[in-house]
Coordinates of C-alpha atoms and ligand atoms in Angstrom, one line a residue:
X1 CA 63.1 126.8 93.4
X2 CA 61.3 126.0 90.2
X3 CA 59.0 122.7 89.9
X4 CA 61.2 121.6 86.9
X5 CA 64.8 123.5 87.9
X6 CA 65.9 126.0 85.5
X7 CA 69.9 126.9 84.3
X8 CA 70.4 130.0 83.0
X9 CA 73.2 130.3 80.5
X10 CA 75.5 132.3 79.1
X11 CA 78.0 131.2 76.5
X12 CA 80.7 133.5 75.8
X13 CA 83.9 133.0 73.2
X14 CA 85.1 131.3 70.1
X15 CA 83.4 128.4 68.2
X16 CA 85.0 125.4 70.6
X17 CA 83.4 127.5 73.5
X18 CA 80.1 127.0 72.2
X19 CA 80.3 123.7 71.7
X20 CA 81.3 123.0 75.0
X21 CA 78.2 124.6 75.4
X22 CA 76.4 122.7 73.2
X23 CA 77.3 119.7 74.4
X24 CA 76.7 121.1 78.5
X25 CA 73.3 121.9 77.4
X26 CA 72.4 118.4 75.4
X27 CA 73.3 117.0 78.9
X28 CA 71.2 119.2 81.1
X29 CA 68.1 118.9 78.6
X30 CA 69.4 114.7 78.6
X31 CA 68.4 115.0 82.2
X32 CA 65.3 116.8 82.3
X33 CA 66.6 120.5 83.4
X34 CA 65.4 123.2 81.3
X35 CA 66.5 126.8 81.0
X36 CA 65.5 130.1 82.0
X37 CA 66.1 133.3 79.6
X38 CA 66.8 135.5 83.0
X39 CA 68.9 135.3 86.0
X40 CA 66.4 135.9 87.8
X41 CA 64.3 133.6 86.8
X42 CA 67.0 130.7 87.0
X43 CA 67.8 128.0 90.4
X44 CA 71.6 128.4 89.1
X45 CA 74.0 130.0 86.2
X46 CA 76.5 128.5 84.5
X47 CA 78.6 131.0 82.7
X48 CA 80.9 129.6 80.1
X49 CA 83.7 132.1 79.8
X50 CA 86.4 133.0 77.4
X51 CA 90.0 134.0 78.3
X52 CA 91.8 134.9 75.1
X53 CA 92.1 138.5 74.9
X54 CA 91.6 141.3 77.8
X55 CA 87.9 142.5 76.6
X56 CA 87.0 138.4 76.5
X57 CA 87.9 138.6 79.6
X58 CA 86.1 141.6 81.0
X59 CA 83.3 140.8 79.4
X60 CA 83.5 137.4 81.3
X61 CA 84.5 138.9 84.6
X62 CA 81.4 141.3 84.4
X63 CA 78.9 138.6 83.3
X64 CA 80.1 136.4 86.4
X65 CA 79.5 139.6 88.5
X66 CA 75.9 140.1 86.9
X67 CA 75.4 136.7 87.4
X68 CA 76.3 136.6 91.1
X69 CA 74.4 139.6 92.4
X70 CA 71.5 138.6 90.4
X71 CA 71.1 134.9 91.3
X72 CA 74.0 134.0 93.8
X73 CA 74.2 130.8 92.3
X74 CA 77.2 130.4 89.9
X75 CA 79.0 127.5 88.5
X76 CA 81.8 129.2 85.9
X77 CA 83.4 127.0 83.0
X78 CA 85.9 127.3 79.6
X79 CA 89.1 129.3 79.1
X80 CA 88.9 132.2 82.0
X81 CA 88.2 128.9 84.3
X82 CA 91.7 127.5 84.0
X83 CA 93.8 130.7 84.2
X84 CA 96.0 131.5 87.2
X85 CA 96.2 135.0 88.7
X86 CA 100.5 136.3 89.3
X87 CA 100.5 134.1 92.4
X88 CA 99.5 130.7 90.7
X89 CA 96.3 130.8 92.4
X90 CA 92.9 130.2 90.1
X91 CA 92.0 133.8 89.1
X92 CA 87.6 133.4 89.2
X93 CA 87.9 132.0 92.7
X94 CA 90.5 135.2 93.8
X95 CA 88.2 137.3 92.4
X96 CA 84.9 135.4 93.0
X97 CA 85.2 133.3 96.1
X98 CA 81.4 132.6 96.1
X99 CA 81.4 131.1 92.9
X100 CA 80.0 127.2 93.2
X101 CA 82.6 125.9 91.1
X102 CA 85.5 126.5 88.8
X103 CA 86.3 124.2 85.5
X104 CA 88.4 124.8 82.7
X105 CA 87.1 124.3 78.7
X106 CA 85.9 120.8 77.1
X107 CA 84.7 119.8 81.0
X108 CA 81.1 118.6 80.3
X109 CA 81.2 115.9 82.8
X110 CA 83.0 118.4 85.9
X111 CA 80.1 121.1 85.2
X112 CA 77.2 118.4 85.2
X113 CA 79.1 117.1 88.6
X114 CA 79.0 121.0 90.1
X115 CA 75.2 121.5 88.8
X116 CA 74.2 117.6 90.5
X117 CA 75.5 119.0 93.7
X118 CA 73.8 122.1 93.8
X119 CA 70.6 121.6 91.7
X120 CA 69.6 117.8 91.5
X121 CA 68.6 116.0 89.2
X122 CA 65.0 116.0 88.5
X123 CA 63.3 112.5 88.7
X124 CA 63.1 110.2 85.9
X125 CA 61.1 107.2 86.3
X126 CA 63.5 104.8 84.1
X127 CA 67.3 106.2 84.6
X128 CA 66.5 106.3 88.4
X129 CA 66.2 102.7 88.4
X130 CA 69.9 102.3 86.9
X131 CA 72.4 102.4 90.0
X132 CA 74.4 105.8 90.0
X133 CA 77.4 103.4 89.2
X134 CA 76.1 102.4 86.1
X135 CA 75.0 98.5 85.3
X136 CA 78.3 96.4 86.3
X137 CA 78.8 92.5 85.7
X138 CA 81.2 91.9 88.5
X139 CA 80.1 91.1 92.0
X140 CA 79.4 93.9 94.0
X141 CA 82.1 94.2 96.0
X142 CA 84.6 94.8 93.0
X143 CA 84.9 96.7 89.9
X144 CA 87.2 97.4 87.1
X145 CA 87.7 101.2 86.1
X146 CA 88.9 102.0 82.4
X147 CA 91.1 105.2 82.3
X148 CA 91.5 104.8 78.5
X149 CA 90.9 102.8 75.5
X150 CA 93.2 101.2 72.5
X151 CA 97.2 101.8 72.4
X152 CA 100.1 103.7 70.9
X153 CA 102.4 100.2 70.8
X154 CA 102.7 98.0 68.0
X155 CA 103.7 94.5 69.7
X156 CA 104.1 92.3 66.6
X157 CA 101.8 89.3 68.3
X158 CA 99.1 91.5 68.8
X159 CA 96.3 92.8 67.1
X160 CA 94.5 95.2 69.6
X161 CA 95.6 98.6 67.9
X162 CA 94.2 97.2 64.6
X163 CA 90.8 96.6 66.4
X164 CA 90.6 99.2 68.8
X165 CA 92.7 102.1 67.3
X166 CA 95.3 104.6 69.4
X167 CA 95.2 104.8 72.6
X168 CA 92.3 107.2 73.7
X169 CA 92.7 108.4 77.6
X170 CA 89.2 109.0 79.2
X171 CA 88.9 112.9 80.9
X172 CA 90.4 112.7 84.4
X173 CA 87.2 114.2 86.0
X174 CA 85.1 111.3 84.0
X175 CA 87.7 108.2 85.7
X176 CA 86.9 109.9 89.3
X177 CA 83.4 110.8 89.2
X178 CA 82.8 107.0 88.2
X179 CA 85.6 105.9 90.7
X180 CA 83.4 108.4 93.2
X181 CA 80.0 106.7 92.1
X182 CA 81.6 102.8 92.5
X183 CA 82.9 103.6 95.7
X184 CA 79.6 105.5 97.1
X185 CA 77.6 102.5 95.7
X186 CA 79.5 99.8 98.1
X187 CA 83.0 98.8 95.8
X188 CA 85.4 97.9 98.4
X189 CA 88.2 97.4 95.5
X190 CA 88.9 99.5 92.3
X191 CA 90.7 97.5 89.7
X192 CA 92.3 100.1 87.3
X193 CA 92.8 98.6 83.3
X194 CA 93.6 100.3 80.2
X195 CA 95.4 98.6 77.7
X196 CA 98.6 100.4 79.0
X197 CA 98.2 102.1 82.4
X198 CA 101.3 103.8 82.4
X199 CA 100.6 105.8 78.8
X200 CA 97.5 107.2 80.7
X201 CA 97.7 110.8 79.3
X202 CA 100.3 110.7 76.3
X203 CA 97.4 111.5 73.9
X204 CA 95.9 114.6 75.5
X205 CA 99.3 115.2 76.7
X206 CA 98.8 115.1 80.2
X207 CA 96.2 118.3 79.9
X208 CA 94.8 119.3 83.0
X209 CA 90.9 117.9 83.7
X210 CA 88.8 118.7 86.6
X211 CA 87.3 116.9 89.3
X212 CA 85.1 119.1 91.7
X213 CA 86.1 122.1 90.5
X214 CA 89.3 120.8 91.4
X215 CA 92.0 121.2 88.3
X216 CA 94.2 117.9 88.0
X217 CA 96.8 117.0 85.1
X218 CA 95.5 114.0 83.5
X219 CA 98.9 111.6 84.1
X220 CA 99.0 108.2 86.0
X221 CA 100.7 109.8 89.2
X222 CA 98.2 112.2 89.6
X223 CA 95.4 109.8 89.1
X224 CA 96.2 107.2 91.2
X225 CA 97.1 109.9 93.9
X226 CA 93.3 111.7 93.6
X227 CA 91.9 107.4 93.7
X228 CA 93.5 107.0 96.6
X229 CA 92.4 110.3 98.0
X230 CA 89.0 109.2 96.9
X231 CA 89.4 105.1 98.4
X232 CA 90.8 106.6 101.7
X233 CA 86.9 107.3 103.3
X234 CA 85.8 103.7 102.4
X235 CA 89.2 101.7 103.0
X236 CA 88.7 100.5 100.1
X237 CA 91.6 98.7 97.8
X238 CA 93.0 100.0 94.6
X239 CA 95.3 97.6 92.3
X240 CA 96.7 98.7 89.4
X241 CA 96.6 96.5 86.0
X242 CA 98.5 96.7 82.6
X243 CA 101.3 98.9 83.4
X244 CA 105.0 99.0 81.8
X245 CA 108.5 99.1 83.8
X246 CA 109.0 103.5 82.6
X247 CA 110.3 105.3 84.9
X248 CA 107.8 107.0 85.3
X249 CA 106.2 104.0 87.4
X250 CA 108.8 104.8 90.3
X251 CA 106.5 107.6 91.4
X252 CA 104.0 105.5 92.4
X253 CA 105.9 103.5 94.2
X254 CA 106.7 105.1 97.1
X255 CA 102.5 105.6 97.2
X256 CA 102.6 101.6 97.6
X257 CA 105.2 101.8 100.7
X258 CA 102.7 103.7 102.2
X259 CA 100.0 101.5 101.8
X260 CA 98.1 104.2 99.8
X261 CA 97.4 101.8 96.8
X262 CA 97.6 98.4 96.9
X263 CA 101.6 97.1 96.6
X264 CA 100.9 95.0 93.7
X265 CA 101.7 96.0 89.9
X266 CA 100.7 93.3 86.6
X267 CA 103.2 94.1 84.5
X268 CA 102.6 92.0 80.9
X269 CA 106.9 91.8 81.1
X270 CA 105.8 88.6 77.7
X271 CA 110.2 87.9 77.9
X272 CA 113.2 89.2 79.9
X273 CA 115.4 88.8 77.0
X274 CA 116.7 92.3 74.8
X275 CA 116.4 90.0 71.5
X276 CA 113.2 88.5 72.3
X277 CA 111.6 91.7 73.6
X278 CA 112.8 93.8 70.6
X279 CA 111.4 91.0 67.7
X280 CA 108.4 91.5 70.0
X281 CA 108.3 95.2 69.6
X282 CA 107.3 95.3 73.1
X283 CA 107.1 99.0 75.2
X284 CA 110.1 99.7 77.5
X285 CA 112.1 96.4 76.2
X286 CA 115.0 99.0 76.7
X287 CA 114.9 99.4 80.2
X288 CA 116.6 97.3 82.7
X289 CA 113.9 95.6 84.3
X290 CA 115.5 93.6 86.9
X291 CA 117.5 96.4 88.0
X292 CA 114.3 98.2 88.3
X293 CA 112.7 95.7 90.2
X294 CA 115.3 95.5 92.5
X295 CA 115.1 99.1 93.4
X296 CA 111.2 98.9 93.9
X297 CA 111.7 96.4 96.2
X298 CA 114.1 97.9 98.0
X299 CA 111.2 101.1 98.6
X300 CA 108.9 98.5 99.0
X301 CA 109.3 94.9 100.4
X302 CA 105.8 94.1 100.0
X303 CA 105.4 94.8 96.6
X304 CA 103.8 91.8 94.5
X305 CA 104.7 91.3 90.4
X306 CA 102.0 89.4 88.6
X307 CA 103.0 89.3 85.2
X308 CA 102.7 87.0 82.6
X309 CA 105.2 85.4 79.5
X310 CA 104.6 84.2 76.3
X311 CA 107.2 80.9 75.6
X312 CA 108.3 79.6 71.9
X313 CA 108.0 83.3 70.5
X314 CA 109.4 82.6 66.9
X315 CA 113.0 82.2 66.9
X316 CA 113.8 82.1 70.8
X317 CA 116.5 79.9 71.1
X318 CA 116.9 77.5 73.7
X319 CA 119.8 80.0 75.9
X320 CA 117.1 82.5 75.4
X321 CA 114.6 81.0 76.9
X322 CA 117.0 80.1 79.8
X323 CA 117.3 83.5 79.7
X324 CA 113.9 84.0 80.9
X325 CA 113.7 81.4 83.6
X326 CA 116.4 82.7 85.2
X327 CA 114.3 86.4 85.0
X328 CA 111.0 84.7 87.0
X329 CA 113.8 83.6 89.4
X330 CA 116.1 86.8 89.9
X331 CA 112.9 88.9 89.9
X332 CA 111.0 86.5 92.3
X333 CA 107.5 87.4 90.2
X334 CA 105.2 86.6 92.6
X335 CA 101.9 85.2 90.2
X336 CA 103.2 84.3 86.7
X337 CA 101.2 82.9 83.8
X338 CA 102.5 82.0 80.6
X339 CA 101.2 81.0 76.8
X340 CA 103.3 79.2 74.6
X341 CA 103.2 81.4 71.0
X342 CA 100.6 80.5 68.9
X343 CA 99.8 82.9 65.8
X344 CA 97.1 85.3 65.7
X345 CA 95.3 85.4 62.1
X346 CA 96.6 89.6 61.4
X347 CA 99.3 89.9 63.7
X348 CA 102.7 90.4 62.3
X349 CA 104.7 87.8 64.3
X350 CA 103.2 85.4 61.8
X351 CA 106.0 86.4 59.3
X352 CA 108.9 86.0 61.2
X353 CA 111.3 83.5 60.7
X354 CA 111.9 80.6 63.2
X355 CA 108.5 79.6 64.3
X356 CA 109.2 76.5 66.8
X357 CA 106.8 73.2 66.2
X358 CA 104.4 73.0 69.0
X359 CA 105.5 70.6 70.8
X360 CA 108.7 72.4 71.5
X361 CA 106.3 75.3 72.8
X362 CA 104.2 73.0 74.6
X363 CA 107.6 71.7 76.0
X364 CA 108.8 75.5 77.3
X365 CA 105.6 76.7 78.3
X366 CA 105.3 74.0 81.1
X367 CA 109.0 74.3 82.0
X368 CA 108.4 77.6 82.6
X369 CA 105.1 77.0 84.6
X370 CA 107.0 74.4 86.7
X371 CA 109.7 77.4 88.0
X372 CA 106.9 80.0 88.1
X373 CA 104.6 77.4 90.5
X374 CA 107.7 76.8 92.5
X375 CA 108.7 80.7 92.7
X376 CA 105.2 81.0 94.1
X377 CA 104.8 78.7 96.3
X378 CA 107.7 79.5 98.5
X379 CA 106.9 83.1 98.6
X380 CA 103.5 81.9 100.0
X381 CA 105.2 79.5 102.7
X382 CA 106.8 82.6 104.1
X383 CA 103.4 84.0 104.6
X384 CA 102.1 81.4 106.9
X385 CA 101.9 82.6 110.7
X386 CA 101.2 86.3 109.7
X387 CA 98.0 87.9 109.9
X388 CA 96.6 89.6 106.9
X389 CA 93.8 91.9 106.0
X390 CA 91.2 89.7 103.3
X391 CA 88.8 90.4 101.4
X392 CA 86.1 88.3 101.1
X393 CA 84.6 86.7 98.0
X394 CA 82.7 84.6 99.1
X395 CA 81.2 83.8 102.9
X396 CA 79.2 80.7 103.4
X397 CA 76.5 80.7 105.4
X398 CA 77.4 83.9 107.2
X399 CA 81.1 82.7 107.5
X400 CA 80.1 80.5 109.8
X401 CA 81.0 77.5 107.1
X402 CA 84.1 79.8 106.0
X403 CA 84.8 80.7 102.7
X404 CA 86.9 82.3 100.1
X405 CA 88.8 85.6 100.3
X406 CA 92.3 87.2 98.8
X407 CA 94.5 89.3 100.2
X408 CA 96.2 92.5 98.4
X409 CA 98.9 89.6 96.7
X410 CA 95.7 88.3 94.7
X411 CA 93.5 89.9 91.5
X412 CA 89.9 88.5 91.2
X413 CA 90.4 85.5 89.0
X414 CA 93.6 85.4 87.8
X415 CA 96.1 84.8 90.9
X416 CA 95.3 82.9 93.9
X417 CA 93.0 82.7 97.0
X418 CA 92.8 82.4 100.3
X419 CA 90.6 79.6 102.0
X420 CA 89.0 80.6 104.9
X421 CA 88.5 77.8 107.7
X422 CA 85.5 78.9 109.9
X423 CA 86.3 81.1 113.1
X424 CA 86.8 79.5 116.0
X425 CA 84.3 81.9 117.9
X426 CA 81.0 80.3 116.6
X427 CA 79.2 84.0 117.1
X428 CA 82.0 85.1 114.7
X429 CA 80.8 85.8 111.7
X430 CA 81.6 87.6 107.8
X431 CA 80.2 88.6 105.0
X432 CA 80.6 88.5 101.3
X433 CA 82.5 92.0 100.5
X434 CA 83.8 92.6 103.9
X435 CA 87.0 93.0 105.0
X436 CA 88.5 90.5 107.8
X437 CA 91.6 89.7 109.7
X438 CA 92.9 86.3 108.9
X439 CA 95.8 84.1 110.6
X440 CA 97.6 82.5 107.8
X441 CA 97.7 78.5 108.3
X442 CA 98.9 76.4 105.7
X443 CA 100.0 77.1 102.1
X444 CA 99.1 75.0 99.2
X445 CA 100.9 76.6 96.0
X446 CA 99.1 79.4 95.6
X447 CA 96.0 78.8 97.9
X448 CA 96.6 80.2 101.3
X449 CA 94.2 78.7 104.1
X450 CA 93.7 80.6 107.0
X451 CA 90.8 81.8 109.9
X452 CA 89.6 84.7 110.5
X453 CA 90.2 86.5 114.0
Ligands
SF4_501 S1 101.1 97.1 74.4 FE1 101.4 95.6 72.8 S2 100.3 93.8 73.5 FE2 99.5 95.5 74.7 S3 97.8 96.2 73.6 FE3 99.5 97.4 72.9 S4 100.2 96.4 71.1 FE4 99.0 94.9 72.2

């Protein structure tokens, strides 16, 4: 192997081809790798190929074959990468088994994954003293994971897609080599936030990324599937955030069921009722979310709601507000938080008619609180004399003092938590960012309190 290691690098195809290439080669000169005019001379090859027409795609075929008897090491990327022989099967690694690894086009990230694994990095003095994670605010037993950015909706209270633009989804193979990197760097829970979850995909229309070499259609389903693949090794938790009663959420469910992925969805419902919802212009205020609820449930008993409600929206009228108390009740949501509607300079619920004077919305807002607390706090009683797995936040002295943990029914922050009592076995002790088995005790709204066994 070279002192510095050498690519060698063949870019074949259109203009879009090379500037995949381009960008590939920014990244490998980024990191300190430099290239090699020969095979030969080169510690590994990365051929991007083209797949358009059948001499492209010789002329790939034979460069791969060059490539391989000259240097043995191969990684192969672009058009040729993502077509299927008759059978369905990927046609380089049919015809190439010994080929490293396999990406389709615009896969920067996949090919620098392949070329990490089989050439590292060489050493820099000041990115090698940032984690492989990246620099993350949350304690180190947590983090959140952004699968895209902005949104597609136009809510008329909000002012996000003005700010932030359209939704933009993130490249599958990005979300999981950072989900890979969190995990491998001690995350015991993946908390998964976009400004709408469920659209994950819409814009790239659900194009198929890599991960590994691995090709995987960038949708929610298939995401959530390959995190839990990826969570599996370390037990660790994943919980999604920000997602919206579609159908296509049902799919996931039955991954909840089977404890795959945490059996907890925060769904921003903001009102049950069809007027309400619609002079909210909210996402899926069409589909019949109790019903749907109801039918989750039913696949999966555990599953928690956390959601939360906006009271006094301009022109709810007092039967529709009713409207939504009855909702928290019907749907038993498990964590509920509400704001009582106050305008947002830009946002265009500001010029609808029949906004309600504050104290009205003061008024609702803690009505509503008042059922939500109560909702709560009796599906908590019913926990107490079960064990449960916890995580814990915070361990004092060891755990010897006890501490402060949640169980999969609790976000960081936003729901509740569960006090730990110190064990009765004074050699028993826990860590911050472990995982214990508690005996539920007592419930206090929504604390738990409970000891570890
Ligand atoms: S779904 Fe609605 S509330 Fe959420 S970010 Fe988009 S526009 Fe705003």
């Amino acid at each position: 192997m070279n002192a510095v290691p050498k690519i060698g690098f063949v870019s074949l195809g259109c203009p879009k081809a090379l500037t995949d290439s381009e960008l590939i080669l920014t990244q490998l000169s980024a990191e300190g790798y430099t290239t090699s005019k020969t095979f030969e001379g080169a510690d590994l090859v990365i051929v991007n190929t083209c797949g358009f027409i059948d001499d492209a795609v010789k002329e790939s075929l034979d460069t791969i074959s060059e490539a391989l008897s000259t240097n043995g090491k191969v990684i192969v990327t672009g058009c040729l990468g993502a077509k299927a022989d008759a059978k369905g099967h990927n046609l380089i690694k049919g015809l190439h088994p010994s080929v490293l690894a396999v990406t389709g086009p615009h896969a920067t990230q996949e090919v620098m994954d392949a070329v990490h694994q089989y050439l590292p990095k060489p050493h820099d003095p000041f990115m090698d003293l940032v984690p492989a994670a990246g620099i993350k605010l949350t304690p180190k037993h947590f983090a959140y994971l952004k699968i895209s950015e902005g949104c597609n909706h136009r809510c008329t209270f909000c002012i996000i897609p003005s700010m932030r633009g359209d939704l933009v989804s993130r490249p599958i193979g990005d979300i999981l080599s950072e989900a890979a990197a969190l995990l491998d760097s001690g995350v015991k829970e993946l908390l998964i936030i976009s400004q709408d979850t469920s659209a994950y995909g819409v814009d790239i229309k659900y194009q198929t990324g890599f991960f590994n070499g691995r090709p995987i259609k960038s949708r929610l389903f298939e995401l959530v599937h390959a995190l839990t693949e990826l969570a599996e090794p370390y037990g660790a938790w994943i919980r999604l955030h920000y997602v919206y009663p579609y159908p296509s959420v049902d799919e996931i469910i039955p991954l909840m069921a089977t404890g795959k992925v945490l059996p907890y969805l925060d769904i921003p419902f903001q009102h049950s009722h069809p007027d309400v919802l619609k002079r909210m212009r909210r996402p899926a205020s069409g589909e019949r979310n109790l019903e749907r609820i109801m039918k989750w449930r039913a696949i999966c008993p555990e599953l928690v709601i956390r959601s939360t409600f906006i009271a006094g929206f301009p022109g709810e009228t007092e039967s529709e507000f009713e409207h939504l108390l009855d909702f928290l009740k019907e749907a038993q949501i498990d964590n509920a938080g509400c704001f009582a509607y106050s305008a947002i300079e830009g946002a265009e619920a500001n010029n609808l008619p029949g906004m309600l004077p504050l104290e009205l919305r003061e008024d609702r807002k803690s009505r509503f609180m008042a059922v939500a607390q109560a909702v709560s706090a009796q599906k908590n009683k019913k926990l107490v004399g079960s064990t449960m797995q916890v995580l814990v936040d915070n361990a004092q002295s060891m755990g010897r003092a006890g501490g402060i943990g949640r169980s999969y029914r609790d976000a960081p922050e936003i729901d509740g938590i569960v006090r730990l009592i110190p064990p009765q076995r004074i050699s028993k002790t826990f860590r911050t960012g472990e995982f214990i088995k508690v005996k539920i005790l007592e419930s206090h709204g929504h604390e738990l309190v409970g000891m570890p066994i």
